[in-house]
């Protein structure tokens, strides 16, 4: 059997976690990533009948029964994932109607999955209904998006329009917009439910005064999705206090969308 540390998805997870830390998005042990894997991806490297231990999830989600996930661990620093991947990452199989996570590999120090697993798995379930290719859920704390939630209207339409107007590529990268949740207690089933509900209409969900959730087909796409929104938020914070003499108009945003063959979120443009 092949060495799991050579699996492309483990290698890319390590690179992504390191890159997120280097971008300043994941201070200390903040942030978490989960990647949906096919059984064939796993059995090439692991004996899928060898369960290391079972960990209660604390919620029920029967639609994910039998699904495999590569998930960052709770309390782990992203800067260390590259050095201790078997300690800081884990491969899980969800069973018992979503109530149990069977650990197949990882968390070698006795740890477990991220405390945000409810929000991750509920988001996976919601996005798979919208797009079966959405396999990654990524959570982090980008400084500019976080700062923007202190000074901007938290209405999802208004928030999205501001980001779209900051950079021409934004409407191409996230034409479905950004949904925004007011401050909620993190690490709970309640915020997981609320996030999953917002994931029905957008691949980016901002948690006010906390961070952002992004979903995509792979780690690169999801990273780029968040990176683009964060860049737009940075531009907004650079210009918001200045007299605005020009902007990207709705007509111009329609032109961009038509040229690139993307469909903007209904009702978000005039």
Short mmCIF file of N, CA and C in Angstrom, two decimals, residues 12 16 33-36 133-138 214-225:
data_model
loop_
_atom_site.label_atom_id
_atom_site.label_comp_id
_atom_site.label_asym_id
_atom_site.label_seq_id
_atom_site.Cartn_x
_atom_site.Cartn_y
_atom_site.Cartn_z
N UNK A 12 -1.32 18.48 -1.19
CA UNK A 12 -1.95 19.76 -1.49
C UNK A 12 -2.58 20.38 -0.24
N UNK A 16 -1.61 24.04 1.09
CA UNK A 16 -2.65 25.05 1.26
C UNK A 16 -2.66 25.61 2.67
N UNK A 33 -9.94 23.32 7.44
CA UNK A 33 -10.20 22.89 6.07
C UNK A 33 -10.74 21.47 6.10
N UNK A 34 -11.70 21.19 5.23
CA UNK A 34 -12.15 19.80 5.03
C UNK A 34 -12.27 19.53 3.54
N UNK A 35 -11.85 18.34 3.14
CA UNK A 35 -11.85 17.93 1.74
C UNK A 35 -12.56 16.60 1.61
N UNK A 36 -13.61 16.57 0.80
CA UNK A 36 -14.35 15.33 0.54
C UNK A 36 -13.53 14.44 -0.39
N UNK A 133 -19.78 18.87 -7.50
CA UNK A 133 -18.34 19.04 -7.64
C UNK A 133 -17.72 19.86 -6.50
N UNK A 134 -18.54 20.45 -5.65
CA UNK A 134 -18.02 21.23 -4.51
C UNK A 134 -17.54 20.28 -3.42
N UNK A 135 -16.23 20.13 -3.31
CA UNK A 135 -15.66 19.12 -2.42
C UNK A 135 -14.84 19.71 -1.27
N UNK A 136 -14.62 21.02 -1.28
CA UNK A 136 -13.78 21.65 -0.26
C UNK A 136 -14.57 22.69 0.52
N UNK A 137 -14.41 22.68 1.83
CA UNK A 137 -14.89 23.76 2.69
C UNK A 137 -13.69 24.32 3.43
N UNK A 138 -13.52 25.64 3.35
CA UNK A 138 -12.34 26.31 3.92
C UNK A 138 -12.79 27.48 4.79
N UNK A 214 -15.50 29.44 2.64
CA UNK A 214 -15.53 29.33 1.20
C UNK A 214 -15.64 27.88 0.78
N UNK A 215 -16.29 27.65 -0.37
CA UNK A 215 -16.50 26.30 -0.88
C UNK A 215 -16.08 26.27 -2.34
N UNK A 216 -15.46 25.17 -2.76
CA UNK A 216 -15.07 25.04 -4.16
C UNK A 216 -14.83 23.60 -4.56
N UNK A 217 -14.46 23.42 -5.83
CA UNK A 217 -14.26 22.08 -6.37
C UNK A 217 -12.96 21.46 -5.87
N UNK A 218 -11.96 22.30 -5.61
CA UNK A 218 -10.69 21.80 -5.10
C UNK A 218 -10.05 22.87 -4.22
N UNK A 219 -8.90 22.54 -3.66
CA UNK A 219 -8.26 23.46 -2.72
C UNK A 219 -7.81 24.75 -3.40
N UNK A 220 -7.29 24.64 -4.61
CA UNK A 220 -6.84 25.83 -5.34
C UNK A 220 -8.01 26.79 -5.60
N UNK A 221 -9.11 26.24 -6.12
CA UNK A 221 -10.25 27.09 -6.45
C UNK A 221 -10.79 27.78 -5.20
N UNK A 222 -10.89 27.05 -4.12
CA UNK A 222 -11.45 27.61 -2.90
C UNK A 222 -10.54 28.68 -2.32
N UNK A 223 -9.24 28.41 -2.33
CA UNK A 223 -8.27 29.42 -1.87
C UNK A 223 -8.39 30.68 -2.72
N UNK A 224 -8.45 30.51 -4.04
CA UNK A 224 -8.55 31.66 -4.94
C UNK A 224 -9.83 32.44 -4.77
N UNK A 225 -10.90 31.75 -4.44
CA UNK A 225 -12.18 32.40 -4.19
C UNK A 225 -12.07 33.35 -3.01
#
